[in-house]
């Protein structure tokens, strides 16, 4: 017993971290009429983690059938969120996955996974890509897998919307309230101690379940339980380019695109969210330096910007000069698969982590983590995301981040 137990406030579930995944989880729990306390270390909507800025890709095209199936559920969960919030959040633009000759990422994995998942797509050659998407200039021999449902979702606004819905459904959310300790109790509950200057500062909660959705800070919290996961935090960046003629990069001429090679890049057509309607966003996937949640800098990496700019200038002639660069954090597992499930040693503690590609699944993570917290299981196939899978349990497991 901690000695705090006597003064701890009993609660069904404490959610630690209110980015996209945590806000979704708090909402999904509160709408099931259980008591929920959501705790955020910084201000809600802060720019230090992974769920801020304007846009994130939502797509059905993925490299395994399990992800393709889960992506299908994600579209349903986004539709549910749109209904519940009365907001339009999903902007369908279409998307093309681009595989140059000798691509590091196999096109067959994507094609076969979409076939297995019954997801319609069109295979295009280089000329076909250019005819379909005039803004794109790809080298001969490139294969394009075109999928019409690919869409853009607003990161910051969606996260704020889910937090609002959580509060409206009865969740008690506190920002500037960092969890400073997690203490497992003999009866299976967990005592959660809170610091900071926010509404939960100095309080402690006795929770039946704790959901950790703390991304780059996950291991800091797991340390309280004497455990950790082999996670790598990288500081990624996205750049907004200012073309002379933004209409040449509108959704009629440019889809969401992903360059499936090493290095890997991705980008968006013009997208009005956040007043960026005349700017075109592009970025490298997994190009950032290793860092930590608290030590990361916010200064753009000039070398990474140079690499991106020269690549993008070839793929998107007329793209123009960089106007703005935003940094953001990835928290990567060795196999780049998500984490969703209980800790084997502390089944009352659940971990949810998006491995640098989780925002499109934020409402789905929320539903799944709420299922696991309340029912101990979920209808979604999350077998590949287990906390004790070999990639997370074996020391020195080979790293494969390009998917
Ligand atoms: C540049 C970039 C582009 C991306 N593009 C895409 C994309 O196109 N599509 C896609 O699906 N995904 C994309 N992702 C990935 C996606 O954004 C993340 O997987 C997702 O946002 C992770 O959300 P989260 O809530 O887990 O993390 P975060 O938003 O980082 O939330 C974790 C929260 O935990 C809080 N916290 C930490 N420690 C404590 C503590 N002790 N007490 C209380 N709170 C604490 C932090 O302050 C933080 O707010 C991208 C990510 C980046 C960085």
CSV table of C-alpha atoms and ligand atoms in Angstrom, one decimal:
chain,number,residue,atom,x,y,z
A,1,UNK,CA,0.0,0.0,0.0
A,2,UNK,CA,1.3,3.5,-0.8
A,3,UNK,CA,-0.1,5.4,2.2
A,4,UNK,CA,-1.7,7.6,-0.5
A,5,UNK,CA,-4.5,5.0,-0.9
A,6,UNK,CA,-6.5,6.5,1.9
A,7,UNK,CA,-6.6,9.9,0.3
A,8,UNK,CA,-6.7,8.7,-3.3
A,9,UNK,CA,-9.9,9.4,-5.3
A,10,UNK,CA,-11.4,6.2,-6.7
A,11,UNK,CA,-12.0,6.2,-10.4
A,12,UNK,CA,-12.8,3.6,-13.0
A,13,UNK,CA,-10.1,4.6,-15.6
A,14,UNK,CA,-7.3,7.1,-15.7
A,15,UNK,CA,-6.0,8.1,-19.2
A,16,UNK,CA,-2.5,9.4,-19.2
A,17,UNK,CA,-1.7,11.7,-22.1
A,18,UNK,CA,-4.4,13.6,-24.0
A,19,UNK,CA,-3.0,13.7,-27.5
A,20,UNK,CA,-5.1,12.1,-30.3
A,21,UNK,CA,-5.0,8.6,-28.9
A,22,UNK,CA,-5.7,9.6,-25.3
A,23,UNK,CA,-8.5,12.1,-26.1
A,24,UNK,CA,-10.2,9.4,-28.2
A,25,UNK,CA,-9.9,6.9,-25.4
A,26,UNK,CA,-11.3,9.4,-22.8
A,27,UNK,CA,-14.2,10.1,-25.1
A,28,UNK,CA,-14.9,6.4,-25.9
A,29,UNK,CA,-14.8,5.6,-22.1
A,30,UNK,CA,-16.9,8.5,-21.0
A,31,UNK,CA,-19.7,7.8,-23.5
A,32,UNK,CA,-19.9,4.3,-21.9
A,33,UNK,CA,-20.8,6.0,-18.6
A,34,UNK,CA,-17.7,5.0,-16.6
A,35,UNK,CA,-15.8,7.5,-14.5
A,36,UNK,CA,-12.8,8.8,-16.4
A,37,UNK,CA,-10.0,11.1,-15.4
A,38,UNK,CA,-7.7,12.3,-18.3
A,39,UNK,CA,-4.4,13.8,-17.4
A,40,UNK,CA,-2.2,15.8,-19.7
A,41,UNK,CA,1.3,17.0,-18.9
A,42,UNK,CA,1.3,20.2,-20.9
A,43,UNK,CA,-1.6,22.5,-22.1
A,44,UNK,CA,-4.3,20.7,-24.2
A,45,UNK,CA,-3.4,21.3,-27.9
A,46,UNK,CA,0.3,21.8,-27.2
A,47,UNK,CA,2.9,21.5,-29.9
A,48,UNK,CA,5.4,19.2,-28.2
A,49,UNK,CA,4.1,15.8,-29.1
A,50,UNK,CA,2.7,14.0,-32.2
A,51,UNK,CA,-0.9,15.2,-32.6
A,52,UNK,CA,-0.7,18.8,-33.5
A,53,UNK,CA,-0.6,20.8,-36.8
A,54,UNK,CA,-3.0,20.6,-39.7
A,55,UNK,CA,-3.2,17.3,-41.6
A,56,UNK,CA,-2.8,13.6,-41.3
A,57,UNK,CA,-3.3,10.9,-43.9
A,58,UNK,CA,-6.2,8.5,-43.6
A,59,UNK,CA,-5.9,5.6,-46.0
A,60,UNK,CA,-7.1,2.0,-46.7
A,61,UNK,CA,-3.9,1.1,-48.5
A,62,UNK,CA,-1.5,-0.7,-46.1
A,63,UNK,CA,1.2,-3.4,-46.2
A,64,UNK,CA,-0.7,-6.2,-44.4
A,65,UNK,CA,-4.3,-7.5,-44.6
A,66,UNK,CA,-4.7,-6.8,-40.8
A,67,UNK,CA,-3.9,-3.1,-41.2
A,68,UNK,CA,-6.2,-2.9,-44.3
A,69,UNK,CA,-9.0,-4.4,-42.2
A,70,UNK,CA,-8.3,-2.1,-39.3
A,71,UNK,CA,-8.2,0.9,-41.7
A,72,UNK,CA,-11.6,-0.1,-42.9
A,73,UNK,CA,-12.8,0.1,-39.3
A,74,UNK,CA,-11.0,3.5,-38.9
A,75,UNK,CA,-13.2,5.0,-41.7
A,76,UNK,CA,-16.3,3.9,-39.7
A,77,UNK,CA,-14.9,5.3,-36.5
A,78,UNK,CA,-14.2,8.6,-38.2
A,79,UNK,CA,-17.7,8.7,-39.5
A,80,UNK,CA,-18.9,8.0,-35.9
A,81,UNK,CA,-16.8,10.9,-34.7
A,82,UNK,CA,-18.2,13.2,-37.4
A,83,UNK,CA,-21.8,12.3,-36.4
A,84,UNK,CA,-21.1,12.7,-32.7
A,85,UNK,CA,-19.3,16.1,-33.2
A,86,UNK,CA,-21.4,17.5,-36.0
A,87,UNK,CA,-18.1,18.4,-37.7
A,88,UNK,CA,-16.7,17.4,-41.1
A,89,UNK,CA,-13.3,16.0,-40.4
A,90,UNK,CA,-12.6,13.7,-43.3
A,91,UNK,CA,-11.7,15.3,-46.7
A,92,UNK,CA,-11.4,12.6,-49.4
A,93,UNK,CA,-8.8,13.4,-52.0
A,94,UNK,CA,-7.8,10.0,-53.4
A,95,UNK,CA,-4.2,8.8,-52.9
A,96,UNK,CA,-1.4,7.2,-54.9
A,97,UNK,CA,1.3,5.0,-53.4
A,98,UNK,CA,4.4,5.4,-55.7
A,99,UNK,CA,6.9,2.5,-56.0
A,100,UNK,CA,9.9,3.5,-58.2
A,101,UNK,CA,12.0,0.7,-59.9
A,102,UNK,CA,13.7,-1.3,-57.2
A,103,UNK,CA,11.6,0.3,-54.4
A,104,UNK,CA,12.7,-0.5,-50.9
A,105,UNK,CA,9.0,-1.1,-50.0
A,106,UNK,CA,7.3,-3.9,-52.0
A,107,UNK,CA,4.3,-2.9,-54.1
A,108,UNK,CA,3.1,-6.5,-53.9
A,109,UNK,CA,2.6,-6.2,-50.2
A,110,UNK,CA,0.2,-3.3,-50.7
A,111,UNK,CA,-1.6,-4.8,-53.7
A,112,UNK,CA,-2.0,-8.2,-52.1
A,113,UNK,CA,-3.2,-6.7,-48.8
A,114,UNK,CA,-5.8,-4.6,-50.6
A,115,UNK,CA,-7.0,-7.5,-52.7
A,116,UNK,CA,-7.3,-9.6,-49.5
A,117,UNK,CA,-9.2,-6.8,-47.8
A,118,UNK,CA,-11.5,-6.3,-50.8
A,119,UNK,CA,-10.3,-2.7,-51.3
A,120,UNK,CA,-10.6,-1.5,-54.9
A,121,UNK,CA,-7.5,0.1,-56.4
A,122,UNK,CA,-6.1,0.9,-59.7
A,123,UNK,CA,-2.5,0.1,-60.8
A,124,UNK,CA,-0.9,2.8,-62.9
A,125,UNK,CA,2.3,3.1,-64.8
A,126,UNK,CA,4.4,6.3,-64.8
A,127,UNK,CA,2.5,7.7,-67.8
A,128,UNK,CA,-0.8,6.8,-66.1
A,129,UNK,CA,0.2,8.6,-62.9
A,130,UNK,CA,1.0,11.7,-64.9
A,131,UNK,CA,-2.3,11.6,-66.8
A,132,UNK,CA,-4.3,11.0,-63.7
A,133,UNK,CA,-2.3,13.5,-61.5
A,134,UNK,CA,-0.8,16.3,-63.7
A,135,UNK,CA,1.1,17.8,-60.7
A,136,UNK,CA,3.2,14.6,-60.3
A,137,UNK,CA,6.3,13.8,-62.4
A,138,UNK,CA,7.5,10.2,-61.7
A,139,UNK,CA,10.4,8.3,-63.3
A,140,UNK,CA,9.7,5.6,-65.9
A,141,UNK,CA,9.1,2.3,-64.4
A,142,UNK,CA,7.3,3.7,-61.4
A,143,UNK,CA,4.2,1.8,-60.3
A,144,UNK,CA,1.4,3.8,-58.8
A,145,UNK,CA,-1.3,2.2,-56.7
A,146,UNK,CA,-4.3,4.5,-56.8
A,147,UNK,CA,-6.9,4.3,-54.1
A,148,UNK,CA,-9.9,6.6,-54.2
A,149,UNK,CA,-10.8,6.7,-50.5
A,150,UNK,CA,-7.6,8.2,-49.3
A,151,UNK,CA,-8.3,11.3,-47.3
A,152,UNK,CA,-7.0,14.0,-45.0
A,153,UNK,CA,-8.0,14.5,-41.4
A,154,UNK,CA,-7.1,17.6,-39.3
A,155,UNK,CA,-4.8,16.6,-36.5
A,156,UNK,CA,-5.1,19.4,-34.0
A,157,UNK,CA,-8.8,20.0,-34.6
A,158,UNK,CA,-9.7,16.4,-34.4
A,159,UNK,CA,-7.8,16.0,-31.1
A,160,UNK,CA,-9.6,19.0,-29.6
A,161,UNK,CA,-12.9,17.7,-30.8
A,162,UNK,CA,-12.4,14.3,-29.1
A,163,UNK,CA,-11.3,16.1,-25.9
A,164,UNK,CA,-14.4,18.3,-26.1
A,165,UNK,CA,-16.7,15.3,-26.6
A,166,UNK,CA,-15.0,13.5,-23.7
A,167,UNK,CA,-15.7,16.4,-21.4
A,168,UNK,CA,-19.3,16.7,-22.6
A,169,UNK,CA,-19.7,12.9,-21.9
A,170,UNK,CA,-18.6,13.4,-18.3
A,171,UNK,CA,-14.8,12.8,-18.4
A,172,UNK,CA,-12.7,14.9,-16.0
A,173,UNK,CA,-9.8,16.3,-18.1
A,174,UNK,CA,-6.9,18.1,-16.6
A,175,UNK,CA,-4.0,19.7,-18.4
A,176,UNK,CA,-0.7,20.8,-16.9
A,177,UNK,CA,-1.2,17.7,-14.7
A,178,UNK,CA,1.7,15.3,-15.3
A,179,UNK,CA,1.5,11.9,-13.8
A,180,UNK,CA,4.5,11.6,-11.5
A,181,UNK,CA,4.1,8.1,-10.3
A,182,UNK,CA,2.1,4.8,-10.9
A,183,UNK,CA,1.8,2.5,-7.9
A,184,UNK,CA,0.3,-1.0,-8.4
A,185,UNK,CA,-1.8,-2.0,-5.4
A,186,UNK,CA,-2.4,-5.5,-4.1
A,187,UNK,CA,-6.1,-5.5,-5.2
A,188,UNK,CA,-5.1,-4.9,-8.8
A,189,UNK,CA,-5.9,-1.2,-8.8
A,190,UNK,CA,-3.3,1.4,-9.5
A,191,UNK,CA,-2.6,4.6,-7.6
A,192,UNK,CA,-1.8,7.5,-9.9
A,193,UNK,CA,0.0,10.5,-8.4
A,194,UNK,CA,-0.2,13.9,-10.1
A,195,UNK,CA,2.1,16.9,-10.1
A,196,UNK,CA,2.2,20.1,-12.1
A,197,UNK,CA,0.1,23.2,-11.7
A,198,UNK,CA,-3.2,22.1,-13.3
A,199,UNK,CA,-6.5,21.1,-11.9
A,200,UNK,CA,-5.3,17.7,-10.7
A,201,UNK,CA,-2.0,18.9,-9.2
A,202,UNK,CA,-1.2,17.2,-6.0
A,203,UNK,CA,-4.1,14.8,-6.2
A,204,UNK,CA,-3.9,11.0,-6.4
A,205,UNK,CA,-6.4,8.6,-8.0
A,206,UNK,CA,-7.0,5.0,-7.3
A,207,UNK,CA,-7.9,3.5,-10.7
A,208,UNK,CA,-9.3,0.2,-11.7
A,209,UNK,CA,-7.6,0.6,-15.1
A,210,UNK,CA,-4.9,3.0,-16.3
A,211,UNK,CA,-4.4,3.7,-20.1
A,212,UNK,CA,-1.0,5.0,-21.1
A,213,UNK,CA,-1.3,7.0,-24.3
A,214,UNK,CA,1.9,9.1,-23.7
A,215,UNK,CA,3.7,8.3,-27.0
A,216,UNK,CA,7.3,9.8,-26.7
A,217,UNK,CA,7.0,9.7,-22.9
A,218,UNK,CA,5.8,6.1,-22.6
A,219,UNK,CA,9.0,4.7,-21.1
A,220,UNK,CA,9.1,7.5,-18.5
A,221,UNK,CA,5.8,6.2,-17.2
A,222,UNK,CA,6.7,2.5,-17.5
A,223,UNK,CA,9.8,3.2,-15.4
A,224,UNK,CA,7.5,3.6,-12.4
A,225,UNK,CA,6.5,0.0,-13.0
A,226,UNK,CA,10.1,-1.1,-13.4
A,227,UNK,CA,9.6,-1.9,-17.1
A,228,UNK,CA,10.2,-0.4,-20.5
A,229,UNK,CA,9.7,-1.0,-24.2
A,230,UNK,CA,12.3,-0.8,-27.0
A,231,UNK,CA,11.0,2.6,-28.3
A,232,UNK,CA,12.9,5.1,-30.4
A,233,UNK,CA,11.8,8.7,-30.4
A,234,UNK,CA,12.7,10.7,-33.5
A,235,UNK,CA,12.1,14.4,-34.2
A,236,UNK,CA,10.4,14.5,-37.6
A,237,UNK,CA,9.6,17.6,-39.7
A,238,UNK,CA,7.1,18.6,-42.3
A,239,UNK,CA,7.5,21.5,-44.7
A,240,UNK,CA,4.9,23.8,-46.3
A,241,UNK,CA,6.0,24.9,-49.8
A,242,UNK,CA,4.7,28.1,-51.5
A,243,UNK,CA,4.1,27.4,-55.2
A,244,UNK,CA,3.6,30.4,-57.5
A,245,UNK,CA,0.3,28.8,-58.6
A,246,UNK,CA,-1.3,26.9,-55.7
A,247,UNK,CA,-4.2,25.8,-58.0
A,248,UNK,CA,-1.8,23.6,-59.9
A,249,UNK,CA,-1.5,21.5,-56.6
A,250,UNK,CA,-5.2,21.4,-55.8
A,251,UNK,CA,-7.0,18.1,-55.1
A,252,UNK,CA,-8.0,17.8,-58.8
A,253,UNK,CA,-4.4,17.7,-59.9
A,254,UNK,CA,-2.5,16.2,-56.9
A,255,UNK,CA,-3.6,13.4,-54.5
A,256,UNK,CA,-2.2,12.4,-51.2
A,257,UNK,CA,1.0,10.7,-52.3
A,258,UNK,CA,3.5,8.4,-50.6
A,259,UNK,CA,6.9,7.6,-52.1
A,260,UNK,CA,7.6,4.0,-51.0
A,261,UNK,CA,11.3,3.9,-51.1
A,262,UNK,CA,14.3,4.6,-48.9
A,263,UNK,CA,14.3,7.5,-48.1
A,264,UNK,CA,10.5,7.6,-48.1
A,265,UNK,CA,8.5,10.8,-48.6
A,266,UNK,CA,4.9,11.7,-48.5
A,267,UNK,CA,2.7,14.8,-49.3
A,268,UNK,CA,-0.7,16.4,-49.7
A,269,UNK,CA,-2.6,18.6,-52.1
A,270,UNK,CA,-3.5,22.1,-51.0
A,271,UNK,CA,-5.6,21.8,-47.9
A,272,UNK,CA,-7.3,24.9,-46.3
A,273,UNK,CA,-7.1,23.7,-42.6
A,274,UNK,CA,-5.2,26.2,-40.5
A,275,UNK,CA,-5.2,28.9,-43.2
A,276,UNK,CA,-2.7,26.9,-45.3
A,277,UNK,CA,-4.8,26.8,-48.4
A,278,UNK,CA,-2.1,28.2,-50.7
A,279,UNK,CA,0.6,26.0,-49.3
A,280,UNK,CA,1.6,22.4,-50.2
A,281,UNK,CA,2.8,20.1,-47.5
A,282,UNK,CA,5.4,17.4,-47.9
A,283,UNK,CA,7.8,15.5,-45.6
A,284,UNK,CA,10.2,12.6,-45.2
A,285,UNK,CA,9.0,9.6,-43.3
A,286,UNK,CA,11.4,8.5,-40.5
A,287,UNK,CA,14.1,11.0,-41.5
A,288,UNK,CA,14.5,12.5,-38.0
A,289,UNK,CA,17.2,12.4,-35.4
A,290,UNK,CA,16.8,10.4,-32.3
A,291,UNK,CA,15.7,12.5,-29.3
A,292,UNK,CA,13.5,12.4,-26.3
A,293,UNK,CA,10.1,14.0,-25.5
A,294,UNK,CA,11.6,16.6,-23.2
A,295,UNK,CA,15.1,17.2,-24.8
A,296,UNK,CA,13.9,17.6,-28.4
A,297,UNK,CA,14.5,20.9,-30.2
A,298,UNK,CA,12.0,22.8,-32.4
A,299,UNK,CA,14.5,24.0,-34.9
A,300,UNK,CA,14.1,22.5,-38.4
A,301,UNK,CA,17.0,20.3,-39.6
A,302,UNK,CA,18.5,22.1,-42.6
A,303,UNK,CA,20.0,18.9,-44.1
A,304,UNK,CA,16.6,17.1,-43.9
A,305,UNK,CA,14.9,20.2,-45.5
A,306,UNK,CA,17.5,20.2,-48.3
A,307,UNK,CA,16.9,16.5,-49.0
A,308,UNK,CA,13.2,16.9,-49.0
A,309,UNK,CA,13.3,20.1,-51.2
A,310,UNK,CA,15.5,18.5,-53.9
A,311,UNK,CA,13.3,15.4,-54.0
A,312,UNK,CA,10.1,17.3,-54.0
A,313,UNK,CA,11.3,19.7,-56.7
A,314,UNK,CA,11.7,16.7,-59.1
A,315,UNK,CA,8.4,15.0,-58.2
A,316,UNK,CA,6.4,18.2,-58.1
A,317,UNK,CA,7.8,20.8,-60.6
A,318,UNK,CA,6.7,24.3,-59.7
A,319,UNK,CA,6.4,23.5,-56.0
A,320,UNK,CA,8.2,26.6,-55.0
A,321,UNK,CA,10.3,27.5,-52.0
A,322,UNK,CA,9.8,26.2,-48.4
A,323,UNK,CA,7.6,28.6,-46.5
A,324,UNK,CA,7.3,27.0,-43.1
A,325,UNK,CA,8.6,23.9,-41.3
A,326,UNK,CA,7.0,22.2,-38.3
A,327,UNK,CA,8.6,19.6,-36.1
A,328,UNK,CA,6.8,16.7,-34.4
A,329,UNK,CA,7.7,13.4,-32.7
A,330,UNK,CA,7.6,9.8,-33.8
A,331,UNK,CA,7.8,7.1,-31.3
A,332,UNK,CA,8.9,4.0,-33.1
A,333,UNK,CA,8.7,0.3,-32.2
A,334,UNK,CA,11.3,-1.9,-33.9
A,335,UNK,CA,8.7,-3.4,-36.3
A,336,UNK,CA,6.8,-0.1,-36.7
A,337,UNK,CA,3.7,-1.9,-35.5
A,338,UNK,CA,1.4,-0.3,-33.0
A,339,UNK,CA,1.2,-1.2,-29.3
A,340,UNK,CA,-2.3,-1.9,-28.0
A,341,UNK,CA,-2.8,-4.0,-24.9
A,342,UNK,CA,-2.2,-4.7,-21.2
A,343,UNK,CA,1.2,-5.0,-19.6
A,344,UNK,CA,1.8,-8.7,-18.8
A,345,UNK,CA,3.0,-8.0,-15.3
A,346,UNK,CA,0.3,-5.3,-14.6
A,347,UNK,CA,-2.8,-6.2,-16.5
A,348,UNK,CA,-4.6,-3.1,-15.1
A,349,UNK,CA,-2.2,-1.0,-17.1
A,350,UNK,CA,-2.8,-0.7,-20.8
A,351,UNK,CA,-0.5,0.9,-23.4
A,352,UNK,CA,-1.6,2.5,-26.7
A,353,UNK,CA,1.0,3.7,-29.1
A,354,UNK,CA,0.8,4.7,-32.8
A,355,UNK,CA,4.4,4.1,-33.9
A,356,UNK,CA,4.5,7.2,-36.1
A,357,UNK,CA,1.4,6.3,-38.2
A,358,UNK,CA,-1.4,6.1,-35.7
A,359,UNK,CA,-3.4,9.3,-36.1
A,360,UNK,CA,-5.6,7.9,-38.8
A,361,UNK,CA,-6.5,5.2,-36.2
A,362,UNK,CA,-7.0,7.6,-33.3
A,363,UNK,CA,-10.8,7.1,-33.0
A,364,UNK,CA,-10.2,3.4,-33.5
A,365,UNK,CA,-7.5,3.3,-30.8
A,366,UNK,CA,-9.9,5.0,-28.5
A,367,UNK,CA,-12.6,2.4,-29.1
A,368,UNK,CA,-10.2,-0.5,-28.8
A,369,UNK,CA,-8.5,0.7,-25.7
A,370,UNK,CA,-11.9,1.4,-24.1
A,371,UNK,CA,-13.0,-2.1,-25.0
A,372,UNK,CA,-9.8,-3.6,-23.5
A,373,UNK,CA,-10.1,-1.4,-20.3
A,374,UNK,CA,-13.7,-2.3,-19.7
A,375,UNK,CA,-14.2,-5.7,-21.2
A,376,UNK,CA,-10.7,-7.2,-21.4
A,377,UNK,CA,-11.1,-7.8,-25.1
A,378,UNK,CA,-12.2,-6.2,-28.4
A,379,UNK,CA,-13.7,-7.2,-31.7
A,380,UNK,CA,-10.9,-5.6,-33.7
A,381,UNK,CA,-7.9,-7.7,-34.7
A,382,UNK,CA,-5.0,-6.4,-32.6
A,383,UNK,CA,-3.0,-9.6,-32.3
A,384,UNK,CA,0.0,-7.9,-34.1
A,385,UNK,CA,0.0,-5.1,-31.5
A,386,UNK,CA,0.6,-7.2,-28.3
A,387,UNK,CA,3.0,-5.7,-25.7
A,388,UNK,CA,4.8,-9.0,-25.2
A,389,UNK,CA,5.3,-9.7,-28.9
A,390,UNK,CA,8.9,-10.8,-29.9
A,391,UNK,CA,9.7,-7.4,-31.5
A,392,UNK,CA,9.1,-5.8,-28.1
A,393,UNK,CA,10.3,-8.6,-25.8
A,394,UNK,CA,13.5,-9.7,-27.5
A,395,UNK,CA,16.6,-7.6,-27.0
A,396,UNK,CA,18.2,-6.4,-30.2
A,397,UNK,CA,15.2,-7.3,-32.4
A,398,UNK,CA,16.0,-6.1,-36.0
A,399,UNK,CA,14.6,-2.7,-36.8
A,400,UNK,CA,12.4,-2.2,-39.8
A,401,UNK,CA,10.7,1.2,-39.9
A,402,UNK,CA,9.9,1.6,-43.6
A,403,UNK,CA,6.4,0.3,-44.2
B,1,LIG,C1,5.4,14.7,-38.8
B,1,LIG,C2,4.3,13.6,-38.5
B,1,LIG,C3,3.5,13.2,-39.5
B,1,LIG,C4,2.5,12.2,-39.2
B,1,LIG,N1,1.7,11.8,-40.2
B,1,LIG,C5,0.8,10.9,-40.0
B,1,LIG,C6,-0.2,10.6,-41.0
B,1,LIG,O1,-0.2,11.2,-42.1
B,1,LIG,N2,-1.1,9.6,-40.7
B,1,LIG,C7,-1.2,9.0,-39.5
B,1,LIG,O2,-2.0,8.1,-39.3
B,1,LIG,N3,-0.3,9.3,-38.5
B,1,LIG,C8,0.7,10.2,-38.7
B,1,LIG,N4,1.6,10.5,-37.7
B,1,LIG,C9,1.6,9.8,-36.5
B,1,LIG,C10,0.6,10.3,-35.5
B,1,LIG,O3,0.5,11.7,-35.6
B,1,LIG,C11,0.8,9.8,-34.1
B,1,LIG,O4,0.9,8.4,-34.2
B,1,LIG,C12,-0.3,10.2,-33.1
B,1,LIG,O5,-0.5,11.6,-33.2
B,1,LIG,C13,0.2,9.8,-31.7
B,1,LIG,O6,-0.8,10.3,-30.9
B,1,LIG,P1,-0.6,10.1,-29.3
B,1,LIG,O7,-1.8,10.7,-28.7
B,1,LIG,O8,-0.2,8.8,-29.0
B,1,LIG,O9,0.7,11.0,-29.0
B,1,LIG,P2,0.8,12.5,-28.5
B,1,LIG,O10,-0.1,13.4,-29.3
B,1,LIG,O11,2.3,12.9,-28.5
B,1,LIG,O12,0.2,12.5,-27.0
B,1,LIG,C14,0.9,12.0,-25.9
B,1,LIG,C15,0.6,12.9,-24.8
B,1,LIG,O13,1.1,12.3,-23.5
B,1,LIG,C16,1.4,13.4,-22.7
B,1,LIG,N5,2.2,13.0,-21.6
B,1,LIG,C17,3.5,12.5,-21.6
B,1,LIG,N6,3.9,12.2,-20.4
B,1,LIG,C18,2.8,12.5,-19.5
B,1,LIG,C19,2.7,12.4,-18.1
B,1,LIG,N7,3.6,11.9,-17.3
B,1,LIG,N8,1.5,12.8,-17.6
B,1,LIG,C20,0.5,13.2,-18.4
B,1,LIG,N9,0.6,13.3,-19.7
B,1,LIG,C21,1.8,13.0,-20.3
B,1,LIG,C22,2.1,14.4,-23.7
B,1,LIG,O14,2.2,15.7,-23.2
B,1,LIG,C23,1.3,14.3,-24.9
B,1,LIG,O15,0.3,15.3,-25.0
B,1,LIG,C24,2.5,11.6,-37.9
B,1,LIG,C25,3.4,12.0,-36.9
B,1,LIG,C26,4.3,13.0,-37.2
B,1,LIG,C27,5.2,13.4,-36.1
